[in-house]
Amino acid sequence: QVQLVESGGGLVQAGGSLRLSCAASGFDFSSFSMGWFRQAPGKERNFVAGINGSGGGTHYADSVKGRFTISRDNAENRVYLQMNYLKPEDTAVYYCAQDNARGGRAIDLDQVGYSNWGQGTQVTVSS
């Protein structure tokens, strides 16, 4: 049974940092690309960052490029999202997700490419 459990969210002032963590279990972690998405109140869930199975390839939404860094530890079955220079518009529930396709080469930018999701962790950035 696939499980994805996010942690690390919280309340932070603008300009601050947070590090989100997603603990994965129930599948061959290194064989799948992973993604982080976020959903603000009243808005759609959007892609934030993705990483391929080896960790050697990443992709970011334009809105977070240069501020957020995605990484993974395949020995620990964890994926991380380091968020720096946070802005109030980064406020959202953040979700990690497992890509549909075994192989872990491509990074899907759309949520339809992901088959399993965590429960989400709230990030609130105050101005």
mmCIF file of C-alpha atoms in Angstrom:
data_model
loop_
_atom_site.group_PDB
_atom_site.id
_atom_site.type_symbol
_atom_site.label_atom_id
_atom_site.label_comp_id
_atom_site.label_asym_id
_atom_site.label_seq_id
_atom_site.Cartn_x
_atom_site.Cartn_y
_atom_site.Cartn_z
ATOM 1 C CA GLN A 1 0.000 0.000 0.000
ATOM 2 C CA VAL A 2 1.475 3.305 -1.103
ATOM 3 C CA GLN A 3 1.752 5.952 1.597
ATOM 4 C CA LEU A 4 3.010 9.504 1.266
ATOM 5 C CA VAL A 5 3.204 11.595 4.425
ATOM 6 C CA GLU A 6 4.165 15.255 4.263
ATOM 7 C CA SER A 7 5.553 17.277 7.147
ATOM 8 C CA GLY A 8 7.321 20.554 7.788
ATOM 9 C CA GLY A 9 4.608 23.063 7.006
ATOM 10 C CA GLY A 10 3.801 25.981 9.261
ATOM 11 C CA LEU A 11 3.522 29.723 9.627
ATOM 12 C CA VAL A 12 6.444 31.862 8.531
ATOM 13 C CA GLN A 13 7.021 35.526 7.794
ATOM 14 C CA ALA A 14 7.666 36.728 4.283
ATOM 15 C CA GLY A 15 11.318 36.264 3.404
ATOM 16 C CA GLY A 16 11.621 33.238 5.635
ATOM 17 C CA SER A 17 12.284 29.599 4.867
ATOM 18 C CA LEU A 18 10.671 26.224 5.385
ATOM 19 C CA ARG A 19 11.704 22.707 4.479
ATOM 20 C CA LEU A 20 8.976 20.256 3.584
ATOM 21 C CA SER A 21 9.568 16.526 3.797
ATOM 22 C CA CYS A 22 7.594 13.649 2.294
ATOM 23 C CA ALA A 23 8.099 10.131 3.630
ATOM 24 C CA ALA A 24 7.219 7.471 1.081
ATOM 25 C CA SER A 25 6.494 3.782 1.552
ATOM 26 C CA GLY A 26 4.877 0.864 -0.241
ATOM 27 C CA PHE A 27 6.647 1.156 -3.592
ATOM 28 C CA ASP A 28 10.087 1.066 -5.168
ATOM 29 C CA PHE A 29 10.844 4.698 -4.436
ATOM 30 C CA SER A 30 13.873 5.217 -6.668
ATOM 31 C CA SER A 31 11.949 3.921 -9.718
ATOM 32 C CA PHE A 32 9.486 6.795 -9.731
ATOM 33 C CA SER A 33 9.664 10.500 -10.317
ATOM 34 C CA MET A 34 8.117 12.573 -7.547
ATOM 35 C CA GLY A 35 6.429 15.935 -7.520
ATOM 36 C CA TRP A 36 5.318 18.699 -5.210
ATOM 37 C CA PHE A 37 2.072 20.519 -5.900
ATOM 38 C CA ARG A 38 0.198 23.213 -4.025
ATOM 39 C CA GLN A 39 -3.366 24.410 -3.737
ATOM 40 C CA ALA A 40 -4.343 27.815 -2.445
ATOM 41 C CA PRO A 41 -7.893 28.482 -1.165
ATOM 42 C CA GLY A 42 -10.341 28.700 -4.045
ATOM 43 C CA LYS A 43 -7.721 27.815 -6.628
ATOM 44 C CA GLU A 44 -6.672 24.746 -8.571
ATOM 45 C CA ARG A 45 -3.856 22.481 -7.484
ATOM 46 C CA ASN A 46 -0.709 23.445 -9.387
ATOM 47 C CA PHE A 47 2.697 21.958 -10.053
ATOM 48 C CA VAL A 48 5.530 23.385 -7.959
ATOM 49 C CA ALA A 49 8.529 21.123 -8.553
ATOM 50 C CA GLY A 50 9.418 17.652 -9.746
ATOM 51 C CA ILE A 51 12.401 15.345 -9.563
ATOM 52 C CA ASN A 52 13.255 12.213 -11.488
ATOM 53 C CA GLY A 53 13.995 8.870 -9.904
ATOM 54 C CA SER A 54 17.748 9.260 -9.666
ATOM 55 C CA GLY A 55 17.512 12.834 -8.431
ATOM 56 C CA GLY A 56 19.627 14.047 -11.315
ATOM 57 C CA GLY A 57 16.827 15.888 -13.066
ATOM 58 C CA THR A 58 14.502 18.541 -11.680
ATOM 59 C CA HIS A 59 11.896 20.971 -12.954
ATOM 60 C CA TYR A 60 10.280 23.992 -11.323
ATOM 61 C CA ALA A 61 7.306 26.215 -11.870
ATOM 62 C CA ASP A 62 8.392 29.681 -12.967
ATOM 63 C CA SER A 63 6.879 31.181 -9.835
ATOM 64 C CA VAL A 64 9.292 29.321 -7.540
ATOM 65 C CA LYS A 65 12.390 29.037 -9.701
ATOM 66 C CA GLY A 66 15.449 30.298 -7.870
ATOM 67 C CA ARG A 67 13.697 30.173 -4.478
ATOM 68 C CA PHE A 68 12.685 26.516 -4.045
ATOM 69 C CA THR A 69 14.829 23.402 -4.329
ATOM 70 C CA ILE A 70 13.530 19.863 -4.645
ATOM 71 C CA SER A 71 15.721 16.947 -3.625
ATOM 72 C CA ARG A 72 15.374 13.305 -2.679
ATOM 73 C CA ASP A 73 17.121 10.702 -0.549
ATOM 74 C CA ASN A 74 16.510 7.307 -2.126
ATOM 75 C CA ALA A 75 18.133 5.493 0.782
ATOM 76 C CA GLU A 76 15.607 7.074 3.171
ATOM 77 C CA ASN A 77 12.646 7.086 0.750
ATOM 78 C CA ARG A 78 12.129 10.810 1.219
ATOM 79 C CA VAL A 79 11.613 13.791 -1.030
ATOM 80 C CA TYR A 80 12.180 17.328 0.181
ATOM 81 C CA LEU A 81 11.198 20.829 -0.819
ATOM 82 C CA GLN A 82 13.432 23.581 0.503
ATOM 83 C CA MET A 83 11.561 26.874 0.267
ATOM 84 C CA ASN A 84 13.485 30.126 0.666
ATOM 85 C CA TYR A 85 12.464 33.765 0.312
ATOM 86 C CA LEU A 86 8.874 32.831 0.888
ATOM 87 C CA LYS A 87 6.145 35.209 -0.234
ATOM 88 C CA PRO A 88 2.533 35.551 0.917
ATOM 89 C CA GLU A 89 1.448 34.153 -2.452
ATOM 90 C CA ASP A 90 3.202 30.895 -1.574
ATOM 91 C CA THR A 91 0.498 30.272 1.026
ATOM 92 C CA ALA A 92 -1.190 26.980 0.178
ATOM 93 C CA VAL A 93 -1.558 23.350 1.100
ATOM 94 C CA TYR A 94 1.458 21.511 -0.292
ATOM 95 C CA TYR A 95 1.185 17.934 -1.528
ATOM 96 C CA CYS A 96 3.767 15.404 -2.596
ATOM 97 C CA ALA A 97 2.842 12.907 -5.264
ATOM 98 C CA GLN A 98 4.134 9.750 -6.932
ATOM 99 C CA ASP A 99 4.350 9.730 -10.713
ATOM 100 C CA ASN A 100 2.212 7.191 -12.586
ATOM 101 C CA ALA A 101 4.989 5.668 -14.646
ATOM 102 C CA ARG A 102 7.649 3.281 -13.405
ATOM 103 C CA GLY A 103 11.056 4.209 -14.752
ATOM 104 C CA GLY A 104 11.553 7.522 -13.055
ATOM 105 C CA ARG A 105 12.950 9.360 -16.043
ATOM 106 C CA ALA A 106 10.324 11.897 -17.035
ATOM 107 C CA ILE A 107 8.900 14.623 -14.812
ATOM 108 C CA ASP A 108 5.196 15.252 -15.311
ATOM 109 C CA LEU A 109 4.030 18.825 -14.931
ATOM 110 C CA ASP A 110 0.338 18.005 -14.728
ATOM 111 C CA GLN A 111 -1.366 16.348 -11.801
ATOM 112 C CA VAL A 112 -2.946 13.765 -14.088
ATOM 113 C CA GLY A 113 0.506 12.243 -14.381
ATOM 114 C CA TYR A 114 0.542 11.354 -10.685
ATOM 115 C CA SER A 115 -1.205 8.392 -9.135
ATOM 116 C CA ASN A 116 -0.764 8.722 -5.388
ATOM 117 C CA TRP A 117 -0.909 11.760 -3.136
ATOM 118 C CA GLY A 118 -0.147 12.664 0.428
ATOM 119 C CA GLN A 119 -2.610 14.353 2.736
ATOM 120 C CA GLY A 120 -0.933 17.740 2.387
ATOM 121 C CA THR A 121 0.763 20.158 4.741
ATOM 122 C CA GLN A 122 -0.282 23.770 5.237
ATOM 123 C CA VAL A 123 2.186 26.552 4.522
ATOM 124 C CA THR A 124 1.161 30.053 5.540
ATOM 125 C CA VAL A 125 3.335 33.060 4.771
ATOM 126 C CA SER A 126 2.472 36.292 6.544
ATOM 127 C CA SER A 127 3.300 39.690 5.110
#
